Coordinates of C-alpha atoms and ligand atoms in Angstrom, one line a residue:
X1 CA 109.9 90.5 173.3
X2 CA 111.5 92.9 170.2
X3 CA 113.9 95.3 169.8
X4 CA 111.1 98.2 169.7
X5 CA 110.9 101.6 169.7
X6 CA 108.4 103.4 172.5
X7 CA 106.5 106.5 171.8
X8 CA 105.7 107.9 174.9
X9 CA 105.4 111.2 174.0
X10 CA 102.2 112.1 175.2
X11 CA 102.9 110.9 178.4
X12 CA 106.6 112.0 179.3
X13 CA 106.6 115.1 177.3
X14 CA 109.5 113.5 175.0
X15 CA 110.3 110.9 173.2
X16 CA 111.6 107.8 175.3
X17 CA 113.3 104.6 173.5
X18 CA 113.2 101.9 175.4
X19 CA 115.4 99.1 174.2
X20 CA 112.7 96.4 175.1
X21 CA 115.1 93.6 173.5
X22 CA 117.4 90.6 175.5
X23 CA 116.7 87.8 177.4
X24 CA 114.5 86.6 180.0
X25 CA 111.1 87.2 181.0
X26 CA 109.1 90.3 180.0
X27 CA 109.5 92.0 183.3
X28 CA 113.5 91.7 183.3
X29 CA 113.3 93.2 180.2
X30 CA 111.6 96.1 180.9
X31 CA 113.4 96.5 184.2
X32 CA 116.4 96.5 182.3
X33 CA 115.4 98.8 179.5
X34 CA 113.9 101.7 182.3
X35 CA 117.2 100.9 184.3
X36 CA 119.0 101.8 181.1
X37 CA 117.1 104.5 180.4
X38 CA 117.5 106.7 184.0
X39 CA 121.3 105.6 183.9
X40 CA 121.6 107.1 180.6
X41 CA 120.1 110.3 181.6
X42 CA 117.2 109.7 178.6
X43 CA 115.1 109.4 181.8
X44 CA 116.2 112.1 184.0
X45 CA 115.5 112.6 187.6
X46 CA 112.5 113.9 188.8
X47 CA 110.9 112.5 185.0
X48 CA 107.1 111.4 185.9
X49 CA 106.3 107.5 185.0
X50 CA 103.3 106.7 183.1
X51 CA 100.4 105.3 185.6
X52 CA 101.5 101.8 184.4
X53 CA 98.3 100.7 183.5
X54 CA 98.7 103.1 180.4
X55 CA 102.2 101.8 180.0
X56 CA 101.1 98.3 179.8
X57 CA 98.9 99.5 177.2
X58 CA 101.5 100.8 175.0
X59 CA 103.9 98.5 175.6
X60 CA 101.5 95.7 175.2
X61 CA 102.5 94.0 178.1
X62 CA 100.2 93.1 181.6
X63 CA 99.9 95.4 184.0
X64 CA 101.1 93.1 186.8
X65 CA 104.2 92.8 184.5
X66 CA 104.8 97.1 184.7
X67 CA 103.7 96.9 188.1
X68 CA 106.3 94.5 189.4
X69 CA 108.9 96.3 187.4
X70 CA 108.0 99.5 188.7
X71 CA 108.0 98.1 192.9
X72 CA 111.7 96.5 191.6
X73 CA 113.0 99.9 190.7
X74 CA 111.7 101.2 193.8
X75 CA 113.6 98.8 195.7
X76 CA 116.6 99.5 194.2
X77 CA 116.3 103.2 194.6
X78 CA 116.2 104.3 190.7
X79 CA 112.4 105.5 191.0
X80 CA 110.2 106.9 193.5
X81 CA 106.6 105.9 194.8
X82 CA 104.8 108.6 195.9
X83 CA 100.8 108.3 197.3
X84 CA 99.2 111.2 195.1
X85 CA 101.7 111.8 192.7
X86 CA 102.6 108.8 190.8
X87 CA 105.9 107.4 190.2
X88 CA 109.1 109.3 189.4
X89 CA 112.8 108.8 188.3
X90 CA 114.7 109.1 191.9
X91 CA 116.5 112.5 192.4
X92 CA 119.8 110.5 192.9
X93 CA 122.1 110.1 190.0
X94 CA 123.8 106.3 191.3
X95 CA 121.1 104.5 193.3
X96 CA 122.3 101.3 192.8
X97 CA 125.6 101.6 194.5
X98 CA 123.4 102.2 197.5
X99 CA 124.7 99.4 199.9
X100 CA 122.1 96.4 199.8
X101 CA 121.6 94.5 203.0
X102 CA 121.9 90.8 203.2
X103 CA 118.4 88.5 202.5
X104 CA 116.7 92.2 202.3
X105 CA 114.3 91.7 199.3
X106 CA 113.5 95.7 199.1
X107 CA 114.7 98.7 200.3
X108 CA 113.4 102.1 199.4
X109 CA 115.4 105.0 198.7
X110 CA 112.6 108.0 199.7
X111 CA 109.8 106.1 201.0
X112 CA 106.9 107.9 202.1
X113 CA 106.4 106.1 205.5
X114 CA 110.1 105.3 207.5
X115 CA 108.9 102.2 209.9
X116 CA 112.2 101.1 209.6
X117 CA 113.7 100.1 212.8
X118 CA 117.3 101.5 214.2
X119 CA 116.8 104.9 214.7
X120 CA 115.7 107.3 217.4
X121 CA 113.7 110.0 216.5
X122 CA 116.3 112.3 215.0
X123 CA 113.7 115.4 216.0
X124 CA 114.5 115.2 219.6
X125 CA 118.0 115.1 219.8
X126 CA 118.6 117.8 222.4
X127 CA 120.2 120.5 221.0
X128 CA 120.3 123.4 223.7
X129 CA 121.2 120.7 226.4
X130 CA 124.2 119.2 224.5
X131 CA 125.5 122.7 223.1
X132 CA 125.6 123.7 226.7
X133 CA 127.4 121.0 228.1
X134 CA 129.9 121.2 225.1
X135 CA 130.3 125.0 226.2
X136 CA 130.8 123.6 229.5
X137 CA 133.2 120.9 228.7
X138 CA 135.2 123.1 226.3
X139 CA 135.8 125.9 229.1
X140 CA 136.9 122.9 231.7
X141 CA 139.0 121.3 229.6
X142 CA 142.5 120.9 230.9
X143 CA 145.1 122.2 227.6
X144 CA 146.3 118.7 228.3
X145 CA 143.1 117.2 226.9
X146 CA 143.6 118.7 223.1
X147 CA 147.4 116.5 223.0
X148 CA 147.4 113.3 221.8
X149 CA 144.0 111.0 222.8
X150 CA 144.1 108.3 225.3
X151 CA 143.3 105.1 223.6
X152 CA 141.0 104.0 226.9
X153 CA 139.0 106.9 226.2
X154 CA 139.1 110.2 228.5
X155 CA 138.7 109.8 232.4
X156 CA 135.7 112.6 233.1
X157 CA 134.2 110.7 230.6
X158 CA 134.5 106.8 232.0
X159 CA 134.0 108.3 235.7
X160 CA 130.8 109.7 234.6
X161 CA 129.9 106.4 232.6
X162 CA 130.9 103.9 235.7
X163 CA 128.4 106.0 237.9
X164 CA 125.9 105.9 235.4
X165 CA 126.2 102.2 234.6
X166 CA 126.0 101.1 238.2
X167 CA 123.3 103.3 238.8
X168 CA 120.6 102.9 235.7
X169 CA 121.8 99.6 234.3
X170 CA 123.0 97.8 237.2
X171 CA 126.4 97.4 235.5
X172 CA 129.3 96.6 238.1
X173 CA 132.6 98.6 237.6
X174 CA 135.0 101.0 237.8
X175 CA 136.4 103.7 235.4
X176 CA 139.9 102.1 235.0
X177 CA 137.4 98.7 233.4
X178 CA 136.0 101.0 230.6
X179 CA 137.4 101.4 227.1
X180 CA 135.4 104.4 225.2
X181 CA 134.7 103.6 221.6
X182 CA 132.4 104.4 218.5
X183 CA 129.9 102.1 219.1
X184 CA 128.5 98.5 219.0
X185 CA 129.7 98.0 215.6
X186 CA 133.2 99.3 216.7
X187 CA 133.9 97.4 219.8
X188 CA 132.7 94.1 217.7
X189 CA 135.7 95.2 215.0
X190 CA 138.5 95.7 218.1
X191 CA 137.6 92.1 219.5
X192 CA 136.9 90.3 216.6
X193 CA 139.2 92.3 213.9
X194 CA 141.8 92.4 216.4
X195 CA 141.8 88.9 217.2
X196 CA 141.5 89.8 221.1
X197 CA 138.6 87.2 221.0
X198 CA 138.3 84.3 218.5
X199 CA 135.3 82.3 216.9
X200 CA 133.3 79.8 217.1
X201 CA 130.9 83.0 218.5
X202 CA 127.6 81.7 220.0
X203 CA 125.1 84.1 218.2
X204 CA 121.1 84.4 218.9
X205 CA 119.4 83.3 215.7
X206 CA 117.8 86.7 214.9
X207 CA 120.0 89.9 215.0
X208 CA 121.4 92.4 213.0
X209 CA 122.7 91.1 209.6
X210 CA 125.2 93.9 209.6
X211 CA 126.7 92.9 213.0
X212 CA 127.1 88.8 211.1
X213 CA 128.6 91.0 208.0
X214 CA 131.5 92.7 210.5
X215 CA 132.2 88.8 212.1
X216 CA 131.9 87.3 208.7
X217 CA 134.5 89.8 207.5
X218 CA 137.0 88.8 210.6
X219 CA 136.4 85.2 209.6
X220 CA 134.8 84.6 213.2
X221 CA 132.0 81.8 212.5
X222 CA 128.8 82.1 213.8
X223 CA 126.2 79.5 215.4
X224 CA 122.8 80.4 216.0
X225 CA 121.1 79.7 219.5
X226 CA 117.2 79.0 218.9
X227 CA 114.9 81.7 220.8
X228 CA 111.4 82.0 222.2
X229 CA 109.2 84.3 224.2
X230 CA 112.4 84.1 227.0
X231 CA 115.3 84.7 224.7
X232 CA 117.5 83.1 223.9
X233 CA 117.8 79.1 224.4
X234 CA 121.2 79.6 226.5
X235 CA 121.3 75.7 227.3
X236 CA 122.3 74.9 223.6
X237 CA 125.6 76.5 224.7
X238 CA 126.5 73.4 226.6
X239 CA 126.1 71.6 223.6
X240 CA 128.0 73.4 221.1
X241 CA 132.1 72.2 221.4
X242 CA 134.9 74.7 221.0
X243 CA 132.3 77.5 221.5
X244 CA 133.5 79.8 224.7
X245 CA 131.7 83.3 223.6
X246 CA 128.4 84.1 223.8
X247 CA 126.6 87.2 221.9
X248 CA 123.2 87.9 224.0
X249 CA 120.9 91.0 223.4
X250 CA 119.5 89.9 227.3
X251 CA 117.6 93.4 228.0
X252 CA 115.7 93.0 225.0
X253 CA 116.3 90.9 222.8
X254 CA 117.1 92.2 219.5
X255 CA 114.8 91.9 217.0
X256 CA 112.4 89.9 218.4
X257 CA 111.8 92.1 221.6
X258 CA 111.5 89.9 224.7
X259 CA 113.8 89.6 227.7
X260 CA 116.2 87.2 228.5
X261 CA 114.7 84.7 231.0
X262 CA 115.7 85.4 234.8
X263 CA 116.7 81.4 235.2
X264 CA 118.1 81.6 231.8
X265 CA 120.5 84.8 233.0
X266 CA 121.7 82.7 235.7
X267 CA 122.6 79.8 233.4
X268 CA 124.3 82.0 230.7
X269 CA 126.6 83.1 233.7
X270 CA 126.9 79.1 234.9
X271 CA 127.9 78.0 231.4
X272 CA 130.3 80.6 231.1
X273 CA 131.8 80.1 234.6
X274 CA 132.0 76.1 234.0
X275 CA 133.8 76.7 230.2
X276 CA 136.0 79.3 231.0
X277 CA 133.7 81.2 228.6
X278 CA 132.4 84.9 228.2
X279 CA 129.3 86.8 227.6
X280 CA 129.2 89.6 225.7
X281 CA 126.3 91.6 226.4
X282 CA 124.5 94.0 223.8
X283 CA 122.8 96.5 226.0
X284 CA 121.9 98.2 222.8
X285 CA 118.8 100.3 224.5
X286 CA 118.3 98.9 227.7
X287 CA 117.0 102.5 229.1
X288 CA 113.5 102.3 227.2
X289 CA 111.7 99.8 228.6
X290 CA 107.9 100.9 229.6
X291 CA 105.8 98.5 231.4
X292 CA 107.7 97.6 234.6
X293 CA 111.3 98.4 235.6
X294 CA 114.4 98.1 233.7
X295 CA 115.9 94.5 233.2
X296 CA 119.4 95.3 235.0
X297 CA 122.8 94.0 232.7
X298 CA 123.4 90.3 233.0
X299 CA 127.3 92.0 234.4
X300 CA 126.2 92.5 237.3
X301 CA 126.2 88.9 238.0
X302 CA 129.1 88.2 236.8
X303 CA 131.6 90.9 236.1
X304 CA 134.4 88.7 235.1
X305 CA 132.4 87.0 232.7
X306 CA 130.4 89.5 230.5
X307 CA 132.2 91.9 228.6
X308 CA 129.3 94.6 228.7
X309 CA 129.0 97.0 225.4
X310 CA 126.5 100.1 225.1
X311 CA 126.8 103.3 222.8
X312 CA 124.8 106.2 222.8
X313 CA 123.2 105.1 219.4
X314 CA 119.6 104.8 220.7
X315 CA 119.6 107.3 223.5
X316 CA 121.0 110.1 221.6
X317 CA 121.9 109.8 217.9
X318 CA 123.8 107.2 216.3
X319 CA 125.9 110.2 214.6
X320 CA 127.5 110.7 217.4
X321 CA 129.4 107.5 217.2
X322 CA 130.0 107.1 221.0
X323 CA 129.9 103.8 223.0
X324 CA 131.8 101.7 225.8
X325 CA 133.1 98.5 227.0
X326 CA 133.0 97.4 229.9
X327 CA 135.8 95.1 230.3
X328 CA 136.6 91.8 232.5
X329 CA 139.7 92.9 234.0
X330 CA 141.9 89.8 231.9
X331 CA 140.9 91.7 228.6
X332 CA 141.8 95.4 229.5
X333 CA 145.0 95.1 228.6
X334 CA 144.6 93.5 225.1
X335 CA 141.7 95.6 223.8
X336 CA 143.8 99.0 224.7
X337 CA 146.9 97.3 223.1
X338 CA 144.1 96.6 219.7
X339 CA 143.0 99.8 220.1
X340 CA 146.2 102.0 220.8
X341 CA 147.5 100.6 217.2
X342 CA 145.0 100.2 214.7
X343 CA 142.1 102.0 215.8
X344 CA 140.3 105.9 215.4
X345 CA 139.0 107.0 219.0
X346 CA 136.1 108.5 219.5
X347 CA 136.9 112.5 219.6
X348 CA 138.2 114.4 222.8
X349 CA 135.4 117.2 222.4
X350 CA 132.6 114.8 222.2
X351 CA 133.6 112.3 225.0
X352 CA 133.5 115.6 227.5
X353 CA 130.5 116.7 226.1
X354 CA 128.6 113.3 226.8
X355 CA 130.6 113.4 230.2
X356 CA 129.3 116.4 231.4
X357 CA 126.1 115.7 229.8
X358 CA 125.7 112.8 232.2
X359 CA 127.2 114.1 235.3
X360 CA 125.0 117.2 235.1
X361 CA 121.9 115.0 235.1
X362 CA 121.1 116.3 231.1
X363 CA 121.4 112.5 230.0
X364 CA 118.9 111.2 232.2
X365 CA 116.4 113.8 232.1
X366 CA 116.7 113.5 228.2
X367 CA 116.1 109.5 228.6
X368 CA 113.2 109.9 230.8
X369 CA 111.7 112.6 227.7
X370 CA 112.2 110.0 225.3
X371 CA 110.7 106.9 227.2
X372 CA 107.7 109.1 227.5
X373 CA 107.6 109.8 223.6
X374 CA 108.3 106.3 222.9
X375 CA 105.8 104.9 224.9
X376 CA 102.9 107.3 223.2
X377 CA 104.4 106.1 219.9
X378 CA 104.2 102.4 221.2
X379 CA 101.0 102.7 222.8
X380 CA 99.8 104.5 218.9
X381 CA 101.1 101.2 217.1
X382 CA 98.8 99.4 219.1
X383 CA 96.2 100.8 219.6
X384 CA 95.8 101.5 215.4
X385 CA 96.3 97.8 215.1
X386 CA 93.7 97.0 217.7
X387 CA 91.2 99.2 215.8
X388 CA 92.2 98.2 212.2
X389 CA 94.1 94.8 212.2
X390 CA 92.6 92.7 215.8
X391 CA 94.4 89.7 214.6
X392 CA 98.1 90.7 214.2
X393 CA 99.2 90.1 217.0
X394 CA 102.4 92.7 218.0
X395 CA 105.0 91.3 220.6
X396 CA 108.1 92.6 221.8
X397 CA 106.3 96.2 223.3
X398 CA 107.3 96.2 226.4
X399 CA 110.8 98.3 225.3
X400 CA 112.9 99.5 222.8
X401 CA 112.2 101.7 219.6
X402 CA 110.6 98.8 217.9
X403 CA 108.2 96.3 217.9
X404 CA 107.3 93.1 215.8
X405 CA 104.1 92.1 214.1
X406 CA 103.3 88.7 214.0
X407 CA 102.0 88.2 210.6
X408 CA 100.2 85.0 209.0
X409 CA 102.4 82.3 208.5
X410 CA 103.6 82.6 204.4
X411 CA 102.8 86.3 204.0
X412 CA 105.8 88.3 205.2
X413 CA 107.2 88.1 201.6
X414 CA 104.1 89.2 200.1
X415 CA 103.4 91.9 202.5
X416 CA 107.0 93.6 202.5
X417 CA 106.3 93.9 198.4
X418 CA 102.7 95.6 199.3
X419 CA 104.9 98.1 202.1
X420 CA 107.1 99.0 198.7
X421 CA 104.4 99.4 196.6
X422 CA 102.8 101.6 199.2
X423 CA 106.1 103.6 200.1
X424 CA 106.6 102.3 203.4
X425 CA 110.2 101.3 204.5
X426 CA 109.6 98.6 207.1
X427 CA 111.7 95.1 207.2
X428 CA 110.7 91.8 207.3
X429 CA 112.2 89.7 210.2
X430 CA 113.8 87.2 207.7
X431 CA 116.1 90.2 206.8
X432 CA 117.3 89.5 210.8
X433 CA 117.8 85.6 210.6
X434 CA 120.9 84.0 210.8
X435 CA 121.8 81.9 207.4
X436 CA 122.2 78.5 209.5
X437 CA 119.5 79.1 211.9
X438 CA 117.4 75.7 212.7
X439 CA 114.3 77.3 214.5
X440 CA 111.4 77.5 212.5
X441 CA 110.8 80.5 210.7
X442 CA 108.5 82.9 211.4
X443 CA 106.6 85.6 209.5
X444 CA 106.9 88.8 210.9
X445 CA 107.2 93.1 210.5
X446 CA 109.7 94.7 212.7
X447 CA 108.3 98.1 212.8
X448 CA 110.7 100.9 214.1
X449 CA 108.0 103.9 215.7
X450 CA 110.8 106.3 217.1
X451 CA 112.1 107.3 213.4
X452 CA 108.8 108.7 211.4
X453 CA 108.4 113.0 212.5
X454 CA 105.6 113.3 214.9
X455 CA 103.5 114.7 212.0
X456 CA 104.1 111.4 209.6
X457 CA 103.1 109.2 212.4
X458 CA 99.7 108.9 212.3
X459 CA 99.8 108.4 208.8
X460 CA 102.6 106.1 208.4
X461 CA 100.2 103.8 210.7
X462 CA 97.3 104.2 208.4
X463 CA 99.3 102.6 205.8
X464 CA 100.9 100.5 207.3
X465 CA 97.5 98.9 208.6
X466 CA 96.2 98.9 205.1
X467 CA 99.0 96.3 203.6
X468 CA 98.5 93.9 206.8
X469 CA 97.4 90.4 205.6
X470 CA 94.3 88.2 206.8
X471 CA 94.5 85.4 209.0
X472 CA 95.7 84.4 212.0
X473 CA 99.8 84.5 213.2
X474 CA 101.6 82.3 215.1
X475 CA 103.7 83.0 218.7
X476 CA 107.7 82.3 218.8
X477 CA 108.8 78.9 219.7
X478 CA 111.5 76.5 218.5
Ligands
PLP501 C1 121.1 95.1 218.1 C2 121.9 96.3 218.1 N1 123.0 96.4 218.8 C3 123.7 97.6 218.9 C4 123.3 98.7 218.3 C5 124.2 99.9 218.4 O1 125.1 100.0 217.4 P1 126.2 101.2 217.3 O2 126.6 101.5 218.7 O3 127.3 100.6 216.5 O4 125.5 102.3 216.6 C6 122.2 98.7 217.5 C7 121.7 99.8 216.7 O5 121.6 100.9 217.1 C8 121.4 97.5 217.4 O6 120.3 97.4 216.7

């Protein structure tokens, strides 16, 4: 391609020069040259695109060729896709320094349709309840509580968790074994970051690549554990030397949605009683399960071998960055010591909010609300794909905010591009494979239902149906 000047005039209202000059293909030319353009400000935000058809025309190129470019700067945020109204410079002035994930091939910046997974519905947080438990927290406080923090998190606030724990999630402890923190992501930084635990880490082969970004950043190597239909493939442990820690979604399993097997519980617990090992247990949203009762935590079976971690993150709001530890009684002391030195804690006014939230029954009236809102959403999900896609197969529906659609094998790749094209945030599961897993690969959606407002759900599913691929998928197995 030449150096040439673009008239598009008729089309944007102004004159645009695209600097359609460089190397490589045609595509990563024009990529380049509209990228230049919006970061220069001669394309400013809000500017409407030319249907690309017409710009192919002028530019003498094929339209697959604008196309493509086009569903590139979509995924990396510099234009937006809107159904109905074409495609326009995003109102953002630096979308590429939006964070990119790991092995994530697109991300939207706006999309139309948010099926991705990790969030609760944002519209439900409850704001009366929560205001008037902070009113009611505030007036209790002792003055003593606004003095300098506790590092083990404040007492109202691990009484009220203990209680809760043993009661909804089988956990077994006692308020003097739990450490408050931020979250998930937080109590994996104290361990790992602060060296109270060490690597090799025994990971499941699908998870969150941000969780494997916090590890990889402690220098904690991971090994993946194949999974299937019963979760994780715990026997592997016994043959994987100098590994004595275990990272288990067991509730659900996380993304791929099933539970860990009862006999497979037991001999997570067995391996880790035998090797001197430890379990730590991600009971990430253990409380929304739909079909049958709640899978209890693998601590209960062995408290002195699981270190037990939830958060509030999918009951409430991640914002609130509130979660807990639950501690074997040999690690207490190091975590505080991590934590004491080097760590934020969670603030005083939010820990006795959530406390009296959950001691005045709030929390668990709030939990039962939301399973009954998730489960509509769930049973939505599959019913559309019943009526509109009978052969994708969606697994993992038993719990949780999210589900996973089996797809063809050799068309996740294809049908995450159609989802950008269409405007529709939703993740592939290779996005949530380890780097050295050995398990086949399998082609999948994970489709979060809890984030889209309750009037964007029924179309989000329409078009989400509409980029679902022919043929046949295939189950989870190793
Ligand atoms: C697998 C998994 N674990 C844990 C969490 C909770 O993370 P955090 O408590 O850091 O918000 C999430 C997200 O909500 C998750 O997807």
């Amino acid at each position: 391609m030449t150096d040439s000047w673009v008239n598009l005039a008729g089309r944007l209202g102004s004159d645009l020069h695209l600097e359609l000059a460089g190397s490589g293909g045609r595509r990563a030319v024009l990529i380049r040259a509209l990228r230049d353009a919006i970061r220069d400000g001669r394309l400013a935000p809000g500017t409407r695109l030319p249907p690309y058809r017409s710009l192919a025309a002028d530019l003498g190129l094929a339209r697959n060729t604008v196309a493509e470019a086009y569903a590139e700067l979509v995924a990396e945020g510099w234009l937006i896709a809107r159904q109905g109204s074409g495609t326009q410079v995003a109102p953002r002035t630096e979308p590429a320094r939006l964070p990119r994930v790991p092995d994530m091939p697109t991300r939207l910046a706006t999309p139309a349709h948010n099926l991705r997974q990790g969030q609760p519905d944002a519209a439900s947080f409850p704001r009366s309840a929560w205001l008037g438990a902070a009113r009611r927290a505030l007036g209790a406080a002792p003055n003593e509580a606004f003095g300098p923090g506790d590092p083990q998190g404040r007492h109202e606030l691990r009484r009220a968790l203990a209680e809760y724990l043993a009661r909804a999630r089988g956990v077994r402890t006692t308020p003097e074994q739990i450490v408050v923190c931020s979250g998930f992501a937080h109590a994996l930084r104290l361990l790992f970051g602060g060296q109270v635990l060490r690597g090799p880490l025994a990971v499941e082969s699908y998870g969150l690549a941000f969780h494997r970004s916090i590890l990889d950043a402690a220098s904690v190597r991971t090994v993946p554990l194949s999974l299937d239909e019963g979760g994780a493939l715990v026997d592997e442990l016994n043959d994987l030397k100098g590994v004595r820690t275990a990272l288990l979604t067991p509730a659900h399993q996380f993304p791929t949605g099933g539970p860990l097997h009862p006999q497979r519980r037991v001999s997570a617990v067995d391996w880790a009683r035998i090797h001197n090992g430890l379990i730590i247990e991600d009971d990430y949203d253990g409380e929304f399960r739909y079909d049958r009762e709640p899978v209890g935590a693998v601590q209960g079976l062995a408290p002195e071998r699981v270190l037990y971690i939830g958060s509030v993150s999918k009951s409430l709001s991640p914002a609130l960055r509130l979660g807990w530890m639950v501690l074997p009684e040999h690690l207490l002391a190091p975590v505080l010591t991590v934590k004491g030195q080097r760590e934020a804690w969670a603030s005083v006014v939010d820990q006795l909010t959530l406390a009296d939230f959950i001691a005045s029954g709030h929390y668990d009236r709030h939990i039962r609300r939301m399973r009954q809102h998730y489960r509509s959403r769930r049973d939505r999900l599959v019913a559309a794909l019943a009526a509109n896609a009978p052969h994708i197969t969606p697994t993992g529906i038993a719990a949780g905010l999210h589900a996973v659609l089996r797809l063809p094998p050799g068309t996740e790749h294809s049908t995450v591009q159609a989802a950008v094209r269409q405007s529709i945030a939703v993740d592939g599961l290779a996005t949530f494979r380890h780097p050295a897993a050995t398990m086949p690969a399998h082609d999948g959606l994970v489709v979060g239902y809890a984030t889209p407002p309750d009037h964007g759900y029924g179309p989000a599913l329409e078009a989400l149906c509409r980029i679902l691929p022919p043929g046949e998928s295939t189950p989870l197995s190793t």
